Short mmCIF file of C-alpha atoms in Angstrom, two decimals:
data_model
loop_
_atom_site.label_atom_id
_atom_site.label_comp_id
_atom_site.label_asym_id
_atom_site.label_seq_id
_atom_site.Cartn_x
_atom_site.Cartn_y
_atom_site.Cartn_z
CA MET E 1 -1.41 127.79 -63.90
CA ALA E 2 -4.78 128.59 -65.46
CA VAL E 3 -6.28 125.74 -67.47
CA SER E 4 -8.98 128.14 -68.67
CA VAL E 5 -6.66 129.40 -71.42
CA VAL E 6 -7.09 126.18 -73.44
CA ASP E 7 -10.11 125.06 -75.46
CA ALA E 8 -12.97 122.99 -74.03
CA GLU E 9 -11.78 119.73 -75.63
CA LYS E 10 -8.33 120.06 -74.11
CA ARG E 11 -9.78 121.03 -70.70
CA ASP E 12 -11.87 117.84 -70.75
CA LEU E 13 -8.76 115.82 -71.59
CA ILE E 14 -6.78 117.44 -68.76
CA ASP E 15 -9.63 116.79 -66.31
CA ARG E 16 -9.74 113.15 -67.44
CA ILE E 17 -5.98 112.74 -66.97
CA MET E 18 -6.01 114.47 -63.58
CA ASP E 19 -8.85 112.23 -62.37
CA ARG E 20 -7.02 109.06 -63.34
CA LEU E 21 -3.73 110.20 -61.79
CA LYS E 22 -5.42 111.20 -58.50
CA LYS E 23 -6.82 107.67 -58.30
CA GLY E 24 -3.33 106.21 -58.70
CA TYR E 25 -3.66 105.04 -62.31
CA SER E 26 -1.00 105.52 -64.99
CA VAL E 27 -1.91 107.14 -68.32
CA SER E 28 -0.20 107.35 -71.71
CA LEU E 29 -1.07 110.14 -74.15
CA GLU E 30 -0.04 109.96 -77.81
CA ALA E 31 -0.70 113.29 -79.52
CA PRO E 32 0.54 115.15 -82.62
CA PRO E 33 3.34 117.74 -82.46
CA GLY E 34 2.17 121.15 -81.31
CA TYR E 35 -0.79 119.76 -79.35
CA GLY E 36 0.34 121.30 -76.06
CA LYS E 37 1.82 118.31 -74.25
CA THR E 38 4.38 120.47 -72.43
CA PHE E 39 1.56 122.69 -71.11
CA ILE E 40 -0.26 119.60 -69.82
CA ALA E 41 2.95 118.36 -68.18
CA SER E 42 3.54 121.73 -66.47
CA TYR E 43 -0.07 121.95 -65.28
CA VAL E 44 -0.13 118.43 -63.84
CA ALA E 45 3.23 119.00 -62.13
CA THR E 46 1.95 122.20 -60.54
CA GLU E 47 -1.33 120.70 -59.31
CA LEU E 48 -0.16 117.25 -58.16
CA ALA E 49 3.00 117.97 -56.16
CA PRO E 50 5.37 116.49 -55.19
CA SER E 51 5.96 115.83 -58.86
CA ILE E 52 8.70 115.60 -61.47
CA VAL E 53 8.65 116.34 -65.21
CA ILE E 54 11.21 114.48 -67.33
CA THR E 55 12.14 116.06 -70.67
CA ARG E 56 14.46 115.28 -73.58
CA THR E 57 16.58 118.43 -73.51
CA HIS E 58 17.62 121.39 -71.37
CA ALA E 59 15.63 123.66 -73.69
CA GLU E 60 12.47 121.74 -72.87
CA ILE E 61 13.23 122.11 -69.15
CA SER E 62 13.26 125.86 -69.78
CA GLU E 63 9.79 125.60 -71.37
CA VAL E 64 8.44 123.76 -68.33
CA VAL E 65 10.02 126.29 -65.96
CA SER E 66 8.61 129.23 -67.95
CA MET E 67 5.11 127.73 -67.86
CA ALA E 68 5.20 126.67 -64.21
CA GLY E 69 7.19 129.68 -62.99
CA LYS E 70 9.84 129.55 -60.28
CA LYS E 71 7.67 127.07 -58.40
CA ILE E 72 9.64 124.32 -60.15
CA ALA E 73 13.26 123.34 -59.57
CA TYR E 74 15.47 121.75 -62.18
CA ALA E 75 18.60 119.65 -62.41
CA TYR E 76 20.80 118.17 -65.08
CA GLY E 77 24.17 116.51 -65.38
CA ARG E 78 26.87 116.01 -67.98
CA PRO E 79 30.06 113.94 -67.98
CA SER E 80 31.94 117.12 -68.99
CA ILE E 81 31.52 118.67 -65.55
CA CYS E 82 33.10 115.74 -63.72
CA LYS E 83 36.56 116.67 -62.43
CA LYS E 84 37.64 113.09 -61.71
CA MET E 85 37.26 111.35 -65.06
CA PRO E 86 37.91 112.48 -68.64
CA ARG E 87 34.74 112.87 -70.69
CA ASP E 88 35.72 110.20 -73.21
CA SER E 89 36.09 107.57 -70.49
CA PHE E 90 33.28 108.70 -68.19
CA SER E 91 31.13 105.91 -66.76
CA TYR E 92 28.09 106.41 -64.53
CA SER E 93 28.65 103.04 -62.89
CA ILE E 94 32.28 103.84 -62.03
CA CYS E 95 31.13 107.28 -60.79
CA ARG E 96 28.72 105.58 -58.36
CA ALA E 97 31.34 103.02 -57.32
CA PHE E 98 33.97 105.70 -56.68
CA ALA E 99 31.53 107.67 -54.53
CA SER E 100 30.39 104.65 -52.48
CA SER E 101 33.95 103.44 -51.92
CA GLY E 102 35.26 106.83 -50.83
CA ILE E 103 37.73 107.22 -53.71
CA CYS E 104 35.79 110.30 -54.82
CA ARG E 105 35.21 112.59 -51.84
CA GLU E 106 33.67 115.55 -53.63
CA THR E 107 31.00 116.76 -51.21
CA VAL E 108 28.40 119.50 -51.09
CA SER E 109 27.27 121.37 -47.99
CA ARG E 110 23.69 122.47 -47.34
CA ARG E 111 24.85 126.04 -47.71
CA GLU E 112 26.20 125.32 -51.20
CA ILE E 113 22.94 123.62 -52.19
CA ALA E 114 21.01 126.61 -50.89
CA TYR E 115 23.24 128.88 -52.98
CA ILE E 116 22.57 126.88 -56.14
CA ALA E 117 18.82 126.78 -55.44
CA ALA E 118 18.53 130.51 -54.71
CA ARG E 119 21.10 132.12 -57.00
CA VAL E 120 22.18 129.86 -59.81
CA ARG E 121 19.48 129.60 -62.48
CA SER E 122 21.11 129.57 -65.91
CA GLU E 123 22.93 126.59 -67.41
CA LYS E 124 26.13 128.64 -67.78
CA GLU E 125 26.09 129.73 -64.12
CA ILE E 126 25.67 126.15 -62.95
CA ARG E 127 28.42 124.90 -65.28
CA ASP E 128 30.81 127.55 -63.99
CA TYR E 129 30.08 126.69 -60.36
CA ARG E 130 32.88 124.17 -59.82
CA ASP E 131 33.58 124.34 -56.11
CA ALA E 132 31.85 121.03 -55.44
CA CYS E 133 30.38 117.95 -57.14
CA LEU E 134 27.56 119.35 -59.26
CA TYR E 135 25.94 115.94 -59.68
CA ARG E 136 25.44 115.59 -55.95
CA ALA E 137 24.35 119.20 -55.45
CA MET E 138 21.74 119.20 -58.19
CA LYS E 139 20.48 115.77 -57.18
CA VAL E 140 19.80 116.84 -53.59
CA TYR E 141 18.28 120.09 -54.85
CA ALA E 142 15.80 118.30 -57.14
CA GLU E 143 15.05 115.52 -54.65
CA LYS E 144 13.99 117.96 -51.94
CA ALA E 145 11.92 120.21 -54.22
CA ARG E 146 8.15 119.65 -54.36
CA ARG E 147 8.20 120.20 -58.10
CA ALA E 148 11.18 119.43 -60.31
CA SER E 149 12.11 119.02 -63.95
CA VAL E 150 15.07 116.99 -65.17
CA THR E 151 16.28 115.44 -68.41
CA TYR E 152 16.07 111.74 -69.22
CA ASP E 153 19.87 111.64 -69.21
CA TYR E 154 19.82 112.85 -65.63
CA VAL E 155 17.37 110.10 -64.63
CA ILE E 156 19.74 107.53 -66.14
CA ALA E 157 22.49 108.73 -63.81
CA ASN E 158 20.22 109.29 -60.80
CA PRO E 159 17.20 106.93 -60.88
CA SER E 160 16.45 107.64 -57.21
CA ILE E 161 15.41 111.17 -58.22
CA VAL E 162 11.83 109.90 -58.84
CA GLU E 163 11.40 107.96 -55.61
CA ASN E 164 9.90 110.70 -53.44
CA LYS E 165 7.58 112.13 -56.08
CA ARG E 166 3.82 111.61 -56.04
CA VAL E 167 3.52 111.81 -59.84
CA VAL E 168 6.11 111.18 -62.54
CA ILE E 169 5.47 112.91 -65.87
CA MET E 170 7.37 111.75 -68.95
CA ASP E 171 7.30 114.31 -71.77
CA GLU E 172 8.36 112.96 -75.19
CA ALA E 173 8.23 109.40 -73.85
CA GLN E 174 9.63 108.05 -77.13
CA LYS E 175 13.00 109.04 -75.66
CA ILE E 176 12.83 105.74 -73.76
CA ILE E 177 14.07 103.90 -76.84
CA GLU E 178 17.17 106.07 -76.92
CA ILE E 179 17.59 105.59 -73.16
CA MET E 180 17.71 101.84 -73.64
CA VAL E 181 20.57 102.26 -76.10
CA GLN E 182 22.38 104.78 -73.87
CA SER E 183 22.04 102.43 -70.90
CA VAL E 184 24.23 99.84 -72.61
CA GLU E 185 27.66 99.96 -71.03
CA PHE E 186 30.91 98.29 -71.99
CA THR E 187 33.88 96.79 -70.27
CA SER E 188 37.29 96.82 -71.95
CA PRO E 189 40.75 96.00 -70.55
CA GLU E 190 41.11 99.72 -69.73
CA ARG E 191 37.82 99.72 -67.80
CA VAL E 192 38.88 96.62 -65.89
CA SER E 193 42.03 98.50 -64.84
CA GLU E 194 39.76 101.25 -63.47
CA LEU E 195 37.80 98.64 -61.53
CA SER E 196 40.99 97.32 -59.93
CA LYS E 197 41.16 100.55 -57.91
CA LEU E 198 38.05 99.38 -56.02
CA ALA E 199 39.64 96.14 -54.73
CA ARG E 200 39.68 96.25 -50.92
CA ASP E 201 40.68 92.79 -49.77
CA GLU E 202 41.71 89.31 -50.92
CA SER E 203 38.10 88.38 -51.77
CA ASP E 204 37.84 91.35 -54.13
CA ARG E 205 41.16 90.50 -55.76
CA ARG E 206 40.09 86.88 -56.38
CA LEU E 207 36.79 88.04 -57.91
CA LEU E 208 38.64 90.51 -60.14
CA TYR E 209 41.06 87.78 -61.25
CA ALA E 210 38.15 85.46 -62.16
CA PHE E 211 36.47 88.26 -64.11
CA LYS E 212 39.66 89.09 -66.04
CA ALA E 213 40.30 85.42 -66.76
CA ALA E 214 36.76 84.91 -68.10
CA MET E 215 37.15 87.81 -70.53
CA LYS E 216 40.64 86.74 -71.62
CA ARG E 217 39.77 83.08 -72.23
CA SER E 218 36.43 83.63 -73.98
CA ALA E 219 36.23 83.63 -77.77
CA SER E 220 32.50 84.38 -77.98
CA THR E 221 29.53 85.63 -76.01
CA ARG E 222 28.48 82.04 -75.33
CA ASP E 223 31.91 81.21 -73.87
CA LEU E 224 31.79 84.27 -71.61
CA ILE E 225 28.31 83.44 -70.31
CA SER E 226 29.51 79.92 -69.55
CA TYR E 227 32.37 81.29 -67.44
CA PHE E 228 30.09 83.82 -65.74
CA ASP E 229 27.61 81.07 -64.87
CA LYS E 230 30.30 79.56 -62.63
CA MET E 231 30.69 82.94 -60.89
CA SER E 232 26.96 83.50 -60.28
CA SER E 233 27.06 82.17 -56.69
CA TRP E 234 29.73 84.66 -55.62
CA THR E 235 28.71 86.65 -52.54
CA GLY E 236 30.00 90.01 -51.38
CA ASP E 237 28.77 93.51 -50.75
CA SER E 238 31.85 95.56 -51.63
CA PRO E 239 31.62 98.19 -54.40
CA LEU E 240 33.79 95.99 -56.63
CA ALA E 241 31.61 92.92 -56.04
CA SER E 242 28.44 94.89 -56.74
CA GLU E 243 29.88 96.25 -59.96
CA ILE E 244 31.22 92.95 -61.30
CA MET E 245 28.21 90.87 -60.26
CA GLY E 246 25.94 93.43 -61.89
CA ILE E 247 27.77 92.75 -65.15
CA VAL E 248 27.58 88.99 -64.58
CA ASP E 249 23.82 89.11 -63.89
CA ALA E 250 23.21 91.17 -67.04
CA CYS E 251 25.08 88.61 -69.13
CA LEU E 252 23.29 85.64 -67.57
CA ALA E 253 20.00 87.35 -68.48
CA GLY E 254 21.14 87.41 -72.12
CA ARG E 255 21.67 91.17 -72.26
CA CYS E 256 25.25 91.20 -73.46
CA LEU E 257 27.51 90.87 -76.48
CA TYR E 258 31.21 90.02 -76.39
CA THR E 259 33.15 91.05 -79.46
CA GLY E 260 36.71 92.12 -80.17
CA GLY E 261 37.73 91.84 -76.52
CA ILE E 262 35.02 94.31 -75.45
CA LEU E 263 31.97 93.28 -73.43
CA TYR E 264 28.77 95.26 -74.07
CA TYR E 265 25.97 94.75 -71.54
CA LEU E 266 22.67 96.20 -70.42
CA PRO E 267 22.52 96.31 -66.60
CA ILE E 268 19.60 94.53 -64.96
CA ASN E 269 18.97 97.36 -62.52
CA ILE E 270 18.73 100.07 -65.16
CA SER E 271 16.96 103.32 -64.40
CA ILE E 272 14.15 102.65 -66.85
CA ASN E 273 12.78 99.95 -64.54
CA THR E 274 12.71 102.41 -61.65
CA LEU E 275 11.05 105.00 -63.85
CA LEU E 276 8.37 102.83 -65.43
CA SER E 277 7.48 101.08 -62.17
CA ARG E 278 6.31 104.39 -60.70
CA LYS E 279 2.57 104.87 -60.20
CA PRO E 280 0.88 107.09 -61.08
CA LEU E 281 2.78 107.80 -64.27
CA LEU E 282 1.83 110.17 -67.09
CA ALA E 283 3.69 109.36 -70.33
CA MET E 284 3.22 111.69 -73.32
CA GLY E 285 4.75 111.90 -76.78
CA ILE E 286 4.26 111.83 -80.53
CA MET E 287 4.73 108.05 -80.20
CA ILE E 288 4.43 105.88 -77.11
CA PRO E 289 6.68 102.78 -77.26
CA ASP E 290 5.14 99.47 -76.24
CA ILE E 291 7.54 99.19 -73.30
CA VAL E 292 5.88 102.34 -71.87
CA SER E 293 2.22 101.89 -72.87
CA SER E 294 2.21 98.33 -71.51
CA ARG E 295 2.91 99.75 -68.02
CA CYS E 296 -0.04 102.20 -68.20
CA ASP E 297 -3.63 101.51 -67.13
CA GLU E 298 -5.12 103.72 -69.85
CA ALA E 299 -3.79 104.61 -73.30
CA ILE E 300 -5.09 107.73 -75.06
CA ARG E 301 -4.28 108.18 -78.76
CA LEU E 302 -5.32 111.44 -80.38
CA GLY E 303 -5.67 112.05 -84.09
CA GLY E 304 -6.16 115.79 -83.82
CA ARG E 305 -4.38 117.67 -86.60
CA VAL E 306 -3.65 115.04 -89.24
CA ILE E 307 -0.65 115.31 -91.59
CA GLU E 308 -1.12 113.54 -94.90
CA ALA E 309 1.74 111.38 -96.12
CA TYR E 310 2.27 109.80 -99.54
CA ILE E 311 4.49 106.75 -100.09
CA ASP E 312 6.68 106.60 -103.21
CA ASP E 313 7.81 102.97 -103.48
CA SER E 314 9.73 103.37 -106.75
CA ILE E 315 13.08 102.62 -105.05
CA ASN E 316 14.47 100.42 -102.32
CA MET E 317 16.84 102.28 -100.00
CA ARG E 318 18.01 99.20 -98.14
CA TYR E 319 21.77 99.48 -97.52
CA SER E 320 22.65 96.69 -99.95
CA GLU E 321 20.50 98.29 -102.67
CA ARG E 322 20.97 102.05 -102.31
CA GLU E 323 24.65 101.97 -103.25
CA LYS E 324 23.49 100.94 -106.73
CA ILE E 325 21.28 104.04 -107.08
CA ASP E 326 22.86 107.11 -108.69
CA ILE E 327 22.92 110.08 -106.30
CA ASN E 328 21.68 112.39 -109.09
CA TYR E 329 18.63 110.17 -109.53
CA LEU E 330 17.88 110.51 -105.81
CA ALA E 331 18.26 114.29 -105.95
CA ASN E 332 15.91 114.48 -108.94
CA LEU E 333 13.41 112.25 -107.12
CA ALA E 334 13.43 114.58 -104.13
CA ALA E 335 13.12 117.61 -106.43
CA LYS E 336 10.01 116.09 -107.99
CA TYR E 337 8.12 116.62 -104.72
CA ILE E 338 9.42 120.07 -103.73
CA ASP E 339 6.59 122.49 -102.88
CA LYS E 340 7.26 125.81 -104.63
CA ASP E 341 4.67 127.56 -102.45
CA GLY E 342 6.17 126.54 -99.11
CA GLY E 343 9.32 125.53 -97.26
CA ASN E 344 10.79 122.08 -97.87
CA LEU E 345 12.85 119.75 -95.69
CA VAL E 346 14.59 116.80 -97.36
CA VAL E 347 15.63 114.11 -94.86
CA THR E 348 18.31 111.60 -95.87
CA VAL E 349 19.65 108.40 -94.35
CA ASN E 350 23.19 109.65 -93.77
CA LYS E 351 25.35 112.79 -93.88
CA ARG E 352 27.08 111.92 -97.16
CA TYR E 353 23.75 111.76 -98.95
CA ALA E 354 22.65 115.02 -97.29
CA ASP E 355 25.78 116.88 -98.42
CA GLU E 356 25.73 115.57 -102.00
CA ILE E 357 22.00 116.08 -102.55
CA SER E 358 22.28 119.60 -101.16
CA LYS E 359 25.05 120.39 -103.70
CA ILE E 360 23.02 118.97 -106.58
CA LEU E 361 19.87 120.90 -105.64
CA THR E 362 21.97 124.07 -105.32
CA SER E 363 23.35 123.54 -108.84
CA LYS E 364 19.77 123.20 -110.11
CA GLY E 365 18.95 126.67 -108.83
CA TYR E 366 16.93 125.85 -105.73
CA LYS E 367 17.08 128.35 -102.87
CA MET E 368 18.98 126.33 -100.26
CA LEU E 369 18.98 127.24 -96.58
CA SER E 370 21.64 126.18 -94.08
CA LYS E 371 20.75 124.58 -90.79
CA GLU E 372 22.25 127.55 -88.98
CA ASP E 373 19.93 129.98 -90.82
CA ILE E 374 16.82 127.96 -90.01
CA ILE E 375 17.74 127.45 -86.35
CA ALA E 376 18.37 131.19 -86.00
CA LYS E 377 15.23 132.39 -87.80
CA ARG E 378 12.87 129.41 -87.31
CA TYR E 379 11.37 130.29 -90.71
CA MET E 380 11.46 129.01 -94.31
CA ALA E 381 10.42 131.19 -97.23
CA PRO E 382 8.24 129.78 -100.06
CA GLY E 383 10.24 127.58 -102.41
CA SER E 384 13.23 127.28 -100.07
CA VAL E 385 14.85 123.91 -99.37
CA ALA E 386 16.93 122.49 -96.50
CA VAL E 387 18.56 119.08 -96.32
CA ASP E 388 19.37 117.24 -93.10
CA VAL E 389 20.10 113.72 -91.96
CA ALA E 390 17.43 111.75 -90.07
CA GLY E 391 17.78 112.52 -86.37
CA GLY E 392 19.54 115.81 -87.18
CA SER E 393 18.90 119.19 -85.61
CA LEU E 394 16.20 120.15 -88.14
CA THR E 395 14.22 116.93 -87.71
CA GLU E 396 13.36 117.05 -84.02
CA GLY E 397 12.69 119.53 -81.23
CA ILE E 398 12.35 122.61 -83.45
CA ASN E 399 9.33 124.56 -84.79
CA ILE E 400 9.84 125.94 -88.30
CA LEU E 401 7.31 128.46 -89.61
CA GLY E 402 6.61 128.14 -93.32
CA LEU E 403 7.57 124.46 -93.56
CA THR E 404 4.91 122.71 -95.67
CA ARG E 405 6.65 119.69 -97.15
CA VAL E 406 8.86 117.02 -95.58
CA ILE E 407 10.48 114.56 -98.00
CA VAL E 408 11.95 111.52 -96.26
CA LEU E 409 14.40 110.02 -98.78
CA GLY E 410 14.85 106.48 -97.47
CA ALA E 411 13.44 104.76 -94.39
CA PRO E 412 15.86 105.98 -91.68
CA TYR E 413 16.92 102.69 -90.13
CA PRO E 414 19.97 103.09 -87.86
CA SER E 415 23.29 101.42 -88.65
CA PRO E 416 23.78 98.10 -86.83
CA SER E 417 25.65 98.31 -83.52
CA PRO E 418 26.21 96.15 -80.42
CA GLU E 419 24.30 98.70 -78.33
CA LEU E 420 21.22 98.47 -80.55
CA ASP E 421 21.38 94.67 -80.70
CA ILE E 422 21.42 94.43 -76.90
CA ALA E 423 18.74 97.08 -76.31
CA GLY E 424 16.59 95.32 -78.87
CA LYS E 425 16.46 92.28 -76.61
CA VAL E 426 14.37 94.39 -74.23
CA VAL E 427 12.56 96.80 -76.54
CA GLY E 428 12.02 94.34 -79.39
CA ASN E 429 12.53 95.11 -83.11
CA ILE E 430 14.47 98.23 -82.18
CA TYR E 431 15.74 99.01 -85.69
CA GLU E 432 12.17 99.28 -87.01
CA LYS E 433 11.04 101.32 -84.02
CA ILE E 434 13.84 103.85 -84.50
CA ALA E 435 13.06 104.14 -88.24
CA ILE E 436 9.40 104.90 -87.42
CA LEU E 437 10.33 107.34 -84.68
CA ARG E 438 12.80 109.27 -86.88
CA THR E 439 10.20 109.48 -89.63
CA ALA E 440 7.49 110.71 -87.25
CA GLN E 441 9.83 113.29 -85.72
CA ALA E 442 10.76 114.68 -89.14
CA VAL E 443 7.17 114.80 -90.40
CA GLY E 444 6.11 116.38 -87.12
CA ARG E 445 8.12 119.52 -87.95
CA ILE E 446 5.10 120.56 -90.08
CA ARG E 447 3.00 122.69 -87.75
CA GLY E 448 0.51 124.29 -90.14
CA ARG E 449 -0.81 123.09 -93.49
CA GLY E 450 1.44 120.66 -95.24
CA SER E 451 2.15 117.09 -96.26
CA ALA E 452 4.94 114.53 -96.34
CA VAL E 453 6.41 112.22 -98.96
CA LEU E 454 8.03 108.96 -97.83
CA ILE E 455 10.33 107.55 -100.50
CA ASP E 456 11.28 103.89 -100.01
CA GLN E 457 9.57 100.55 -100.60
CA ARG E 458 10.11 99.69 -96.94
CA PHE E 459 7.63 102.38 -95.86
CA ARG E 460 4.93 99.98 -97.07
CA GLU E 461 6.01 97.61 -94.31
CA LEU E 462 6.02 100.41 -91.70
CA ARG E 463 2.79 102.22 -92.57
CA ASN E 464 0.52 100.43 -90.07
CA ALA E 465 2.93 101.21 -87.24
CA MET E 466 2.98 104.97 -87.91
CA PRO E 467 1.31 107.21 -85.29
CA LYS E 468 -2.43 107.92 -85.64
CA TRP E 469 -1.86 111.59 -86.56
CA MET E 470 -0.07 110.57 -89.77
CA ASP E 471 -2.56 109.71 -92.54
CA ILE E 472 -0.96 107.52 -95.21
CA ILE E 473 -3.12 108.27 -98.26
CA ASN E 474 -1.95 105.53 -100.63
#
């Protein structure tokens, strides 16, 4: 790859990053959307092999591959391609346990791996290739390659994929917050029945009985931890013992929640620890979470192209308050800020609001665009309006020409959940972090001239935590 195609400022930045990585230091780079972070990732991966680029989506893998050429391998995995477990009950931990215990004997020969590496390039071709375990084939393929690109989801399932790489490059590192939530697993009576298949001997059966009894007799998380504390000295190296004691250790570390007969827990040995412990590490994104930047030796924050944002604090969109606000009032408030000379994206806190506000704006004569139209054309005409929910397909991972105004109608805090509560014990203040991230992702869809309006009193509390490339003007 030729770094000469970028401007002098960006070449200096790339040289600075390369120098630090060659010396074994980790670097974080926070930069505005459209800065060229994927180009930097592809260049570093090409020059500092063996390397691996981790992206959010398969589409972003395609961007890396197109920039780096066929010099880079790729891998991905989805529960839907597993032939042993239904998608709705798929569990990565049970997948690993089945493989290690010999229950799942799906294997892949070197010849099959060679076939995938040489012939199978498109996602559809790989998905249709069902003669063997695709997880194992793609894992070996990416592990042996000098340069590889995988998704974060794939790293969750296969943390060892980064072990033999000289440099690990995290594109869109803000994905780590979502990874923490996705890493939360749960154990229900049905899952325990699945675990019973792993019991090999009397020791395993006694451990399984103790585990079942603890869950059955406990009325709260505190009760369950008390029972698990008595099991903490259990020894054994069977797949069942490893699985159950992993759950016990997570609970004893306070990373669990027991409610309604279901145990939610965040495993101690989660892939994020393997990922973030790698050195050198290059982490890039529109926002760099503290859990990532704290592991880096140098943090670079670029202002670059600044997007102005105005806060309208005339309403409070907190859940307990917004139900009192008339939906027509909200639609009129959004309409007040619509840019007639550019494209407009209204971002709401939930789908119901998005649907109703879209209907009201349509009745007022605004030129409404569907998500399907925008995704197909990647363009918004002057005066046009689209409405989507925070975290929706129009608010992240898409470039929209003509978009000049983003109106965020309500700070997009996520709904409470056991998964978020547990992940928050590691990430800290996770609800606020997700609200900031969703806002930044939506505002970041503006790639040319433009501005944003943030409507909610709570944005006053969040303004100092917004990324440097967002300029809050009031």
